Amino acid sequence: DAGVIQSPRHEVTEMGQEVTLRCKPISGHNSLFWYRQTMMRGLELLIYFNNNVPIDDSGMPEDRFSAKMPNASFSTLKIQPSEPRDSAVYFCASSFQLATEQFFGPGTRLTVL
Amino acid sequence: GNSVTQMEGPVTLSEEAFLTINCTYTATGYPSLFWYVQYPGEGLQLLLKATKADDKGSNKGFEATYRKETTSFHLEKGSVQVSDSAVYFCALKPSGGTSYGKLTFGQGTILTVHP
Protein backbone atom coordinates (compact mmCIF):
# COMPACT_ATOMS: atom_id res chain seq x y z
CA ASP A 1 0.00 0.00 0.00
CA ALA A 2 1.25 3.48 -0.80
CA GLY A 3 1.95 5.64 2.19
CA VAL A 4 1.99 9.40 2.29
CA ILE A 5 3.84 10.68 -0.77
CA GLN A 6 5.81 13.90 -0.73
CA SER A 7 7.63 15.67 -3.51
CA PRO A 8 10.25 16.73 -4.07
CA ARG A 9 12.40 14.82 -1.58
CA HIS A 10 15.10 17.48 -1.77
CA GLU A 11 14.87 21.09 -2.85
CA VAL A 12 17.68 23.61 -3.08
CA THR A 13 16.75 27.15 -3.99
CA GLU A 14 17.99 30.67 -3.65
CA MET A 15 16.65 33.27 -1.30
CA GLY A 16 13.66 35.09 -2.73
CA GLN A 17 12.46 32.24 -4.89
CA GLU A 18 9.06 30.60 -4.56
CA VAL A 19 9.02 27.06 -3.23
CA THR A 20 6.12 24.62 -3.51
CA LEU A 21 6.04 21.39 -1.55
CA ARG A 22 3.53 18.71 -2.44
CA CYS A 23 1.78 15.99 -0.52
CA LYS A 24 -0.51 13.13 -1.44
CA PRO A 25 -2.19 11.66 1.66
CA ILE A 26 -3.12 8.03 2.08
CA SER A 27 -6.30 7.27 0.16
CA GLY A 28 -9.36 7.48 2.40
CA HIS A 29 -7.70 9.67 5.00
CA ASN A 30 -9.66 12.80 5.87
CA SER A 31 -7.10 14.75 7.88
CA LEU A 32 -3.80 16.17 6.68
CA PHE A 33 -1.03 17.83 8.65
CA TRP A 34 2.06 19.85 7.67
CA TYR A 35 5.05 19.85 10.06
CA ARG A 36 8.46 21.49 9.99
CA GLN A 37 11.51 19.97 11.65
CA THR A 38 14.66 21.91 12.53
CA MET A 39 17.49 21.31 14.97
CA MET A 40 16.68 24.48 16.86
CA ARG A 41 12.91 24.21 17.15
CA GLY A 42 12.30 20.49 16.81
CA LEU A 43 9.06 19.30 15.20
CA GLU A 44 6.41 22.00 14.78
CA LEU A 45 2.87 21.68 13.46
CA LEU A 46 2.30 24.35 10.82
CA ILE A 47 -1.27 23.74 9.69
CA TYR A 48 -3.81 20.96 9.47
CA PHE A 49 -6.88 20.22 7.39
CA ASN A 50 -9.95 18.13 7.97
CA ASN A 51 -12.09 17.19 4.98
CA ASN A 52 -10.00 19.61 2.88
CA VAL A 53 -10.81 22.56 5.16
CA PRO A 54 -8.03 24.28 7.13
CA ILE A 55 -8.77 23.84 10.82
CA ASP A 56 -5.82 25.51 12.50
CA ASP A 57 -3.04 27.50 10.84
CA SER A 58 -1.69 29.09 14.00
CA GLY A 59 1.63 27.36 13.49
CA MET A 60 2.30 29.00 10.12
CA PRO A 61 5.29 31.22 10.85
CA GLU A 62 4.35 34.21 8.72
CA ASP A 63 2.47 35.40 5.67
CA ARG A 64 5.15 34.07 3.36
CA PHE A 65 3.76 30.60 4.09
CA SER A 66 0.50 29.36 2.63
CA ALA A 67 -1.10 25.94 2.31
CA LYS A 68 -3.95 24.61 0.24
CA MET A 69 -5.86 21.40 -0.09
CA PRO A 70 -7.91 21.62 -3.29
CA ASN A 71 -9.11 18.02 -3.03
CA ALA A 72 -8.86 14.98 -0.79
CA SER A 73 -5.79 13.61 -2.54
CA PHE A 74 -3.50 16.61 -2.79
CA SER A 75 -2.09 19.42 -0.70
CA THR A 76 0.59 22.06 -1.22
CA LEU A 77 2.71 24.16 1.10
CA LYS A 78 4.08 27.27 -0.56
CA ILE A 79 6.77 29.66 0.62
CA GLN A 80 7.04 32.96 -1.22
CA PRO A 81 9.56 34.50 -1.00
CA SER A 82 11.82 31.92 0.61
CA GLU A 83 14.52 32.85 3.13
CA PRO A 84 17.55 30.92 4.45
CA ARG A 85 15.84 30.49 7.84
CA ASP A 86 13.14 28.43 6.10
CA SER A 87 15.70 25.67 5.57
CA ALA A 88 14.28 22.58 7.29
CA VAL A 89 12.69 19.20 6.68
CA TYR A 90 8.99 19.55 5.97
CA PHE A 91 6.77 16.57 6.75
CA CYS A 92 3.26 15.84 5.65
CA ALA A 93 1.11 13.41 7.64
CA SER A 94 -2.39 12.08 7.18
CA SER A 95 -4.91 10.27 9.34
CA PHE A 96 -8.31 8.67 8.82
CA GLN A 97 -9.84 11.09 11.28
CA LEU A 98 -8.47 13.86 13.50
CA ALA A 99 -8.31 11.56 16.50
CA THR A 100 -6.66 8.58 14.82
CA GLU A 101 -3.03 7.67 14.15
CA GLN A 102 -1.07 10.00 11.91
CA PHE A 103 1.07 8.46 9.17
CA PHE A 104 4.06 10.52 8.10
CA GLY A 105 5.58 10.95 4.70
CA PRO A 106 9.35 10.75 4.10
CA GLY A 107 9.72 14.53 4.19
CA THR A 108 11.11 17.21 1.90
CA ARG A 109 14.51 18.59 2.82
CA LEU A 110 14.51 22.26 1.85
CA THR A 111 17.71 24.29 1.62
CA VAL A 112 17.45 28.00 0.91
CA LEU A 113 20.78 29.56 0.00
CA GLY B 1 -0.82 25.01 26.94
CA ASN B 2 0.23 21.45 26.25
CA SER B 3 3.90 20.52 26.37
CA VAL B 4 6.15 17.47 26.34
CA THR B 5 9.62 17.27 27.86
CA GLN B 6 12.05 14.49 27.02
CA MET B 7 15.39 13.66 28.53
CA GLU B 8 18.22 15.27 26.64
CA GLY B 9 20.36 13.14 24.43
CA PRO B 10 22.19 11.83 22.74
CA VAL B 11 22.02 8.44 24.42
CA THR B 12 24.75 5.97 23.55
CA LEU B 13 24.47 2.34 24.59
CA SER B 14 26.09 -0.98 23.88
CA GLU B 15 24.05 -3.74 22.28
CA GLU B 16 21.87 -5.65 24.78
CA ALA B 17 21.92 -2.79 27.30
CA PHE B 18 18.74 -1.58 29.03
CA LEU B 19 17.16 1.58 27.65
CA THR B 20 15.12 4.24 29.39
CA ILE B 21 14.11 7.53 27.78
CA ASN B 22 12.21 9.78 30.14
CA CYS B 23 9.16 11.75 29.04
CA THR B 24 6.91 14.01 31.09
CA TYR B 25 4.00 16.07 29.90
CA THR B 26 1.76 19.00 30.79
CA ALA B 27 -1.82 18.93 29.62
CA THR B 28 -5.35 19.39 30.85
CA GLY B 29 -7.70 16.46 30.97
CA TYR B 30 -6.67 13.04 29.75
CA PRO B 31 -4.56 13.20 26.62
CA SER B 32 -3.41 10.23 24.60
CA LEU B 33 0.33 9.62 24.71
CA PHE B 34 2.60 8.34 21.97
CA TRP B 35 6.15 7.36 21.17
CA TYR B 36 7.29 7.88 17.58
CA VAL B 37 10.58 6.71 16.07
CA GLN B 38 12.44 8.33 13.20
CA TYR B 39 15.12 6.34 11.38
CA PRO B 40 17.76 8.25 9.39
CA GLY B 41 16.33 9.86 6.29
CA GLU B 42 12.78 8.75 7.00
CA GLY B 43 9.57 10.15 8.40
CA LEU B 44 8.21 9.41 11.83
CA GLN B 45 6.60 6.07 12.59
CA LEU B 46 4.29 5.33 15.47
CA LEU B 47 6.07 3.00 17.89
CA LEU B 48 3.45 2.66 20.62
CA LYS B 49 0.63 4.52 22.32
CA ALA B 50 -1.55 4.65 25.41
CA THR B 51 -4.91 6.34 25.65
CA LYS B 52 -5.73 6.29 29.37
CA ALA B 53 -4.07 6.20 32.76
CA ASP B 54 -2.21 2.98 33.66
CA ASP B 55 -2.37 1.73 30.07
CA LYS B 56 0.84 0.13 28.85
CA GLY B 57 1.76 0.50 25.23
CA SER B 58 4.17 -2.02 23.75
CA ASN B 59 5.72 -2.85 20.40
CA LYS B 60 8.95 -4.45 19.14
CA GLY B 61 10.17 -4.99 22.71
CA PHE B 62 9.58 -1.36 23.70
CA GLU B 63 7.17 -0.48 26.50
CA ALA B 64 5.78 2.66 28.10
CA THR B 65 3.19 3.08 30.85
CA TYR B 66 0.84 6.06 31.11
CA ARG B 67 1.35 7.42 34.64
CA LYS B 68 -1.22 10.09 35.41
CA GLU B 69 0.05 10.72 38.94
CA THR B 70 3.55 11.60 37.71
CA THR B 71 2.45 12.86 34.26
CA SER B 72 5.02 10.58 32.69
CA PHE B 73 5.33 8.12 29.80
CA HIS B 74 8.87 6.77 29.96
CA LEU B 75 10.07 4.51 27.13
CA GLU B 76 11.91 1.30 28.07
CA LYS B 77 13.48 -1.66 26.33
CA GLY B 78 15.23 -4.49 28.08
CA SER B 79 17.86 -5.24 25.44
CA VAL B 80 18.59 -2.79 22.65
CA GLN B 81 19.94 -3.70 19.23
CA VAL B 82 22.04 -1.75 16.75
CA SER B 83 18.94 -1.49 14.57
CA ASP B 84 17.21 0.52 17.32
CA SER B 85 19.51 3.46 16.61
CA ALA B 86 17.16 6.30 15.72
CA VAL B 87 15.54 9.44 17.09
CA TYR B 88 12.66 8.87 19.52
CA PHE B 89 9.87 11.39 20.05
CA CYS B 90 7.36 11.49 22.86
CA ALA B 91 4.06 13.16 21.95
CA LEU B 92 0.61 13.87 23.29
CA LYS B 93 -2.76 14.47 21.70
CA PRO B 94 -5.54 16.16 23.68
CA SER B 95 -8.83 14.38 24.13
CA GLY B 96 -10.82 17.47 23.21
CA GLY B 97 -10.91 21.25 23.19
CA THR B 98 -9.51 23.64 20.64
CA SER B 99 -6.35 21.56 20.21
CA TYR B 100 -8.27 18.39 19.33
CA GLY B 101 -6.33 16.32 16.82
CA LYS B 102 -3.06 18.22 17.30
CA LEU B 103 0.04 16.29 18.26
CA THR B 104 2.52 18.08 20.52
CA PHE B 105 6.01 16.58 20.32
CA GLY B 106 8.96 16.55 22.65
CA GLN B 107 12.32 17.64 21.32
CA GLY B 108 13.44 14.14 20.42
CA THR B 109 16.17 11.92 21.85
CA ILE B 110 18.91 10.53 19.64
CA LEU B 111 19.77 6.91 20.46
CA THR B 112 22.93 5.28 19.16
CA VAL B 113 23.57 1.61 19.87
CA HIS B 114 27.06 0.22 19.32
CA PRO B 115 27.83 -3.47 18.64
PDB file of N, CA and C in Angstrom, chain B residues 22-88:
ATOM      1  N   ASN B  22      13.245   9.156  29.319  1.00  0.00           N
ATOM      2  CA  ASN B  22      12.208   9.778  30.143  1.00  0.00           C
ATOM      3  C   ASN B  22      11.372  10.774  29.343  1.00  0.00           C
ATOM      4  N   CYS B  23      10.081  10.812  29.671  1.00  0.00           N
ATOM      5  CA  CYS B  23       9.157  11.750  29.039  1.00  0.00           C
ATOM      6  C   CYS B  23       8.136  12.180  30.078  1.00  0.00           C
ATOM      7  N   THR B  24       7.971  13.469  30.241  1.00  0.00           N
ATOM      8  CA  THR B  24       6.908  14.008  31.088  1.00  0.00           C
ATOM      9  C   THR B  24       6.096  14.999  30.273  1.00  0.00           C
ATOM     10  N   TYR B  25       4.876  15.219  30.692  1.00  0.00           N
ATOM     11  CA  TYR B  25       3.998  16.069  29.900  1.00  0.00           C
ATOM     12  C   TYR B  25       3.202  17.018  30.791  1.00  0.00           C
ATOM     13  N   THR B  26       2.690  18.063  30.164  1.00  0.00           N
ATOM     14  CA  THR B  26       1.763  18.996  30.793  1.00  0.00           C
ATOM     15  C   THR B  26       0.565  19.130  29.884  1.00  0.00           C
ATOM     16  N   ALA B  27      -0.604  18.835  30.420  1.00  0.00           N
ATOM     17  CA  ALA B  27      -1.822  18.930  29.618  1.00  0.00           C
ATOM     18  C   ALA B  27      -3.010  18.917  30.554  1.00  0.00           C
ATOM     19  N   THR B  28      -4.106  19.470  30.083  1.00  0.00           N
ATOM     20  CA  THR B  28      -5.348  19.388  30.846  1.00  0.00           C
ATOM     21  C   THR B  28      -6.100  18.131  30.414  1.00  0.00           C
ATOM     22  N   GLY B  29      -6.897  17.629  31.302  1.00  0.00           N
ATOM     23  CA  GLY B  29      -7.702  16.463  30.975  1.00  0.00           C
ATOM     24  C   GLY B  29      -6.877  15.196  30.851  1.00  0.00           C
ATOM     25  N   TYR B  30      -7.290  14.347  29.926  1.00  0.00           N
ATOM     26  CA  TYR B  30      -6.669  13.037  29.755  1.00  0.00           C
ATOM     27  C   TYR B  30      -6.226  12.850  28.310  1.00  0.00           C
ATOM     28  N   PRO B  31      -5.033  13.343  27.998  1.00  0.00           N
ATOM     29  CA  PRO B  31      -4.560  13.202  26.624  1.00  0.00           C
ATOM     30  C   PRO B  31      -4.173  11.766  26.307  1.00  0.00           C
ATOM     31  N   SER B  32      -4.056  11.467  25.040  1.00  0.00           N
ATOM     32  CA  SER B  32      -3.415  10.232  24.601  1.00  0.00           C
ATOM     33  C   SER B  32      -1.927  10.497  24.468  1.00  0.00           C
ATOM     34  N   LEU B  33      -1.120   9.474  24.740  1.00  0.00           N
ATOM     35  CA  LEU B  33       0.327   9.617  24.713  1.00  0.00           C
ATOM     36  C   LEU B  33       0.934   8.653  23.699  1.00  0.00           C
ATOM     37  N   PHE B  34       2.016   9.087  23.081  1.00  0.00           N
ATOM     38  CA  PHE B  34       2.598   8.335  21.973  1.00  0.00           C
ATOM     39  C   PHE B  34       4.124   8.370  22.058  1.00  0.00           C
ATOM     40  N   TRP B  35       4.747   7.335  21.511  1.00  0.00           N
ATOM     41  CA  TRP B  35       6.154   7.361  21.171  1.00  0.00           C
ATOM     42  C   TRP B  35       6.272   7.110  19.667  1.00  0.00           C
ATOM     43  N   TYR B  36       6.983   8.019  18.998  1.00  0.00           N
ATOM     44  CA  TYR B  36       7.294   7.877  17.583  1.00  0.00           C
ATOM     45  C   TYR B  36       8.791   7.636  17.439  1.00  0.00           C
ATOM     46  N   VAL B  37       9.167   6.947  16.363  1.00  0.00           N
ATOM     47  CA  VAL B  37      10.577   6.713  16.067  1.00  0.00           C
ATOM     48  C   VAL B  37      10.871   7.203  14.657  1.00  0.00           C
ATOM     49  N   GLN B  38      12.022   7.829  14.507  1.00  0.00           N
ATOM     50  CA  GLN B  38      12.445   8.332  13.197  1.00  0.00           C
ATOM     51  C   GLN B  38      13.815   7.749  12.866  1.00  0.00           C
ATOM     52  N   TYR B  39      13.854   6.899  11.856  1.00  0.00           N
ATOM     53  CA  TYR B  39      15.116   6.341  11.383  1.00  0.00           C
ATOM     54  C   TYR B  39      15.759   7.318  10.405  1.00  0.00           C
ATOM     55  N   PRO B  40      17.065   7.267  10.239  1.00  0.00           N
ATOM     56  CA  PRO B  40      17.764   8.247   9.388  1.00  0.00           C
ATOM     57  C   PRO B  40      17.144   8.369   8.013  1.00  0.00           C
ATOM     58  N   GLY B  41      16.846   9.593   7.626  1.00  0.00           N
ATOM     59  CA  GLY B  41      16.327   9.859   6.292  1.00  0.00           C
ATOM     60  C   GLY B  41      14.872   9.503   6.080  1.00  0.00           C
ATOM     61  N   GLU B  42      14.170   9.156   7.138  1.00  0.00           N
ATOM     62  CA  GLU B  42      12.778   8.750   6.999  1.00  0.00           C
ATOM     63  C   GLU B  42      11.852   9.646   7.816  1.00  0.00           C
ATOM     64  N   GLY B  43      10.566   9.465   7.582  1.00  0.00           N
ATOM     65  CA  GLY B  43       9.574  10.151   8.398  1.00  0.00           C
ATOM     66  C   GLY B  43       9.358   9.445   9.716  1.00  0.00           C
ATOM     67  N   LEU B  44       8.495   9.991  10.534  1.00  0.00           N
ATOM     68  CA  LEU B  44       8.214   9.407  11.831  1.00  0.00           C
ATOM     69  C   LEU B  44       7.266   8.226  11.692  1.00  0.00           C
ATOM     70  N   GLN B  45       7.492   7.228  12.534  1.00  0.00           N
ATOM     71  CA  GLN B  45       6.604   6.068  12.585  1.00  0.00           C
ATOM     72  C   GLN B  45       6.100   5.908  14.007  1.00  0.00           C
ATOM     73  N   LEU B  46       4.830   5.586  14.142  1.00  0.00           N
ATOM     74  CA  LEU B  46       4.292   5.330  15.467  1.00  0.00           C
ATOM     75  C   LEU B  46       4.898   4.059  16.034  1.00  0.00           C
ATOM     76  N   LEU B  47       5.460   4.164  17.241  1.00  0.00           N
ATOM     77  CA  LEU B  47       6.068   3.002  17.889  1.00  0.00           C
ATOM     78  C   LEU B  47       5.068   2.360  18.855  1.00  0.00           C
ATOM     79  N   LEU B  48       4.445   3.170  19.698  1.00  0.00           N
ATOM     80  CA  LEU B  48       3.446   2.660  20.623  1.00  0.00           C
ATOM     81  C   LEU B  48       2.621   3.815  21.164  1.00  0.00           C
ATOM     82  N   LYS B  49       1.494   3.473  21.795  1.00  0.00           N
ATOM     83  CA  LYS B  49       0.629   4.519  22.318  1.00  0.00           C
ATOM     84  C   LYS B  49      -0.141   4.006  23.531  1.00  0.00           C
ATOM     85  N   ALA B  50      -0.681   4.962  24.296  1.00  0.00           N
ATOM     86  CA  ALA B  50      -1.553   4.649  25.415  1.00  0.00           C
ATOM     87  C   ALA B  50      -2.597   5.747  25.498  1.00  0.00           C
ATOM     88  N   THR B  51      -3.828   5.358  25.727  1.00  0.00           N
ATOM     89  CA  THR B  51      -4.909   6.344  25.655  1.00  0.00           C
ATOM     90  C   THR B  51      -5.521   6.692  27.000  1.00  0.00           C
ATOM     91  N   LYS B  52      -5.191   5.940  28.056  1.00  0.00           N
ATOM     92  CA  LYS B  52      -5.727   6.294  29.372  1.00  0.00           C
ATOM     93  C   LYS B  52      -4.745   5.878  30.451  1.00  0.00           C
ATOM     94  N   ALA B  53      -4.976   6.427  31.635  1.00  0.00           N
ATOM     95  CA  ALA B  53      -4.072   6.204  32.757  1.00  0.00           C
ATOM     96  C   ALA B  53      -3.903   4.714  33.044  1.00  0.00           C
ATOM     97  N   ASP B  54      -2.637   4.343  33.310  1.00  0.00           N
ATOM     98  CA  ASP B  54      -2.213   2.984  33.657  1.00  0.00           C
ATOM     99  C   ASP B  54      -2.170   2.044  32.455  1.00  0.00           C
ATOM    100  N   ASP B  55      -2.545   2.531  31.285  1.00  0.00           N
ATOM    101  CA  ASP B  55      -2.370   1.732  30.070  1.00  0.00           C
ATOM    102  C   ASP B  55      -0.892   1.534  29.806  1.00  0.00           C
ATOM    103  N   LYS B  56      -0.532   0.375  29.286  1.00  0.00           N
ATOM    104  CA  LYS B  56       0.838   0.127  28.849  1.00  0.00           C
ATOM    105  C   LYS B  56       0.820  -0.091  27.357  1.00  0.00           C
ATOM    106  N   GLY B  57       1.576   0.730  26.649  1.00  0.00           N
ATOM    107  CA  GLY B  57       1.762   0.504  25.226  1.00  0.00           C
ATOM    108  C   GLY B  57       3.019  -0.322  25.009  1.00  0.00           C
ATOM    109  N   SER B  58       2.995  -1.202  24.009  1.00  0.00           N
ATOM    110  CA  SER B  58       4.173  -2.020  23.751  1.00  0.00           C
ATOM    111  C   SER B  58       4.253  -2.375  22.278  1.00  0.00           C
ATOM    112  N   ASN B  59       5.493  -2.498  21.798  1.00  0.00           N
ATOM    113  CA  ASN B  59       5.720  -2.853  20.399  1.00  0.00           C
ATOM    114  C   ASN B  59       7.205  -3.105  20.200  1.00  0.00           C
ATOM    115  N   LYS B  60       7.558  -4.146  19.504  1.00  0.00           N
ATOM    116  CA  LYS B  60       8.946  -4.452  19.144  1.00  0.00           C
ATOM    117  C   LYS B  60       9.865  -4.497  20.362  1.00  0.00           C
ATOM    118  N   GLY B  61       9.368  -4.903  21.505  1.00  0.00           N
ATOM    119  CA  GLY B  61      10.174  -4.989  22.714  1.00  0.00           C
ATOM    120  C   GLY B  61      10.203  -3.708  23.519  1.00  0.00           C
ATOM    121  N   PHE B  62       9.680  -2.625  22.983  1.00  0.00           N
ATOM    122  CA  PHE B  62       9.584  -1.358  23.701  1.00  0.00           C
ATOM    123  C   PHE B  62       8.282  -1.318  24.506  1.00  0.00           C
ATOM    124  N   GLU B  63       8.351  -0.644  25.663  1.00  0.00           N
ATOM    125  CA  GLU B  63       7.170  -0.481  26.501  1.00  0.00           C
ATOM    126  C   GLU B  63       7.144   0.922  27.095  1.00  0.00           C
ATOM    127  N   ALA B  64       5.929   1.401  27.371  1.00  0.00           N
ATOM    128  CA  ALA B  64       5.776   2.659  28.099  1.00  0.00           C
ATOM    129  C   ALA B  64       4.435   2.612  28.814  1.00  0.00           C
ATOM    130  N   THR B  65       4.409   3.099  30.061  1.00  0.00           N
ATOM    131  CA  THR B  65       3.186   3.079  30.855  1.00  0.00           C
ATOM    132  C   THR B  65       2.728   4.501  31.131  1.00  0.00           C
ATOM    133  N   TYR B  66       1.464   4.762  30.901  1.00  0.00           N
ATOM    134  CA  TYR B  66       0.840   6.062  31.106  1.00  0.00           C
ATOM    135  C   TYR B  66       0.642   6.251  32.607  1.00  0.00           C
ATOM    136  N   ARG B  67       1.424   7.151  33.204  1.00  0.00           N
ATOM    137  CA  ARG B  67       1.345   7.418  34.642  1.00  0.00           C
ATOM    138  C   ARG B  67       0.752   8.803  34.858  1.00  0.00           C
ATOM    139  N   LYS B  68      -0.531   8.819  35.215  1.00  0.00           N
ATOM    140  CA  LYS B  68      -1.223  10.090  35.410  1.00  0.00           C
ATOM    141  C   LYS B  68      -0.680  10.836  36.625  1.00  0.00           C
ATOM    142  N   GLU B  69      -0.356  10.070  37.686  1.00  0.00           N
ATOM    143  CA  GLU B  69       0.052  10.718  38.937  1.00  0.00           C
ATOM    144  C   GLU B  69       1.391  11.436  38.806  1.00  0.00           C
ATOM    145  N   THR B  70       2.249  10.947  37.913  1.00  0.00           N
ATOM    146  CA  THR B  70       3.548  11.599  37.714  1.00  0.00           C
ATOM    147  C   THR B  70       3.626  12.284  36.348  1.00  0.00           C
ATOM    148  N   THR B  71       2.524  12.310  35.629  1.00  0.00           N
ATOM    149  CA  THR B  71       2.448  12.864  34.256  1.00  0.00           C
ATOM    150  C   THR B  71       3.657  12.415  33.437  1.00  0.00           C
ATOM    151  N   SER B  72       3.855  11.098  33.393  1.00  0.00           N
ATOM    152  CA  SER B  72       5.024  10.577  32.689  1.00  0.00           C
ATOM    153  C   SER B  72       4.635   9.448  31.739  1.00  0.00           C
ATOM    154  N   PHE B  73       5.533   9.194  30.791  1.00  0.00           N
ATOM    155  CA  PHE B  73       5.326   8.124  29.797  1.00  0.00           C
ATOM    156  C   PHE B  73       6.716   7.698  29.327  1.00  0.00           C
ATOM    157  N   HIS B  74       7.480   7.119  30.226  1.00  0.00           N
ATOM    158  CA  HIS B  74       8.871   6.770  29.959  1.00  0.00           C
ATOM    159  C   HIS B  74       8.960   5.553  29.041  1.00  0.00           C
ATOM    160  N   LEU B  75       9.864   5.611  28.091  1.00  0.00           N
ATOM    161  CA  LEU B  75      10.067   4.513  27.134  1.00  0.00           C
ATOM    162  C   LEU B  75      11.170   3.596  27.651  1.00  0.00           C
ATOM    163  N   GLU B  76      10.935   2.273  27.598  1.00  0.00           N
ATOM    164  CA  GLU B  76      11.914   1.304  28.074  1.00  0.00           C
ATOM    165  C   GLU B  76      12.038   0.148  27.093  1.00  0.00           C
ATOM    166  N   LYS B  77      13.244  -0.415  27.064  1.00  0.00           N
ATOM    167  CA  LYS B  77      13.484  -1.657  26.332  1.00  0.00           C
ATOM    168  C   LYS B  77      14.559  -2.427  27.073  1.00  0.00           C
ATOM    169  N   GLY B  78      14.329  -3.698  27.254  1.00  0.00           N
ATOM    170  CA  GLY B  78      15.231  -4.491  28.075  1.00  0.00           C
ATOM    171  C   GLY B  78      16.570  -4.771  27.440  1.00  0.00           C
ATOM    172  N   SER B  79      16.623  -4.869  26.122  1.00  0.00           N
ATOM    173  CA  SER B  79      17.860  -5.243  25.443  1.00  0.00           C
ATOM    174  C   SER B  79      17.858  -4.598  24.061  1.00  0.00           C
ATOM    175  N   VAL B  80      18.616  -3.521  23.913  1.00  0.00           N
ATOM    176  CA  VAL B  80      18.585  -2.788  22.645  1.00  0.00           C
ATOM    177  C   VAL B  80      19.495  -3.463  21.609  1.00  0.00           C
ATOM    178  N   GLN B  81      19.169  -3.200  20.358  1.00  0.00           N
ATOM    179  CA  GLN B  81      19.942  -3.701  19.227  1.00  0.00           C
ATOM    180  C   GLN B  81      20.474  -2.526  18.413  1.00  0.00           C
ATOM    181  N   VAL B  82      21.476  -2.805  17.608  1.00  0.00           N
ATOM    182  CA  VAL B  82      22.040  -1.754  16.755  1.00  0.00           C
ATOM    183  C   VAL B  82      20.954  -1.142  15.879  1.00  0.00           C
ATOM    184  N   SER B  83      20.023  -1.961  15.445  1.00  0.00           N
ATOM    185  CA  SER B  83      18.945  -1.491  14.568  1.00  0.00           C
ATOM    186  C   SER B  83      17.958  -0.550  15.272  1.00  0.00           C
ATOM    187  N   ASP B  84      18.063  -0.417  16.582  1.00  0.00           N
ATOM    188  CA  ASP B  84      17.212   0.524  17.324  1.00  0.00           C
ATOM    189  C   ASP B  84      17.759   1.948  17.273  1.00  0.00           C
ATOM    190  N   SER B  85      18.925   2.122  16.714  1.00  0.00           N
ATOM    191  CA  SER B  85      19.513   3.459  16.610  1.00  0.00           C
ATOM    192  C   SER B  85      18.594   4.346  15.774  1.00  0.00           C
ATOM    193  N   ALA B  86      18.144   5.433  16.366  1.00  0.00           N
ATOM    194  CA  ALA B  86      17.157   6.304  15.723  1.00  0.00           C
ATOM    195  C   ALA B  86      16.914   7.493  16.651  1.00  0.00           C
ATOM    196  N   VAL B  87      15.992   8.354  16.227  1.00  0.00           N
ATOM    197  CA  VAL B  87      15.540   9.445  17.090  1.00  0.00           C
ATOM    198  C   VAL B  87      14.142   9.089  17.597  1.00  0.00           C
ATOM    199  N   TYR B  88      13.925   9.240  18.894  1.00  0.00           N
ATOM    200  CA  TYR B  88      12.662   8.874  19.519  1.00  0.00           C
ATOM    201  C   TYR B  88      11.955  10.132  20.026  1.00  0.00           C
TER     202      TYR B  88
END
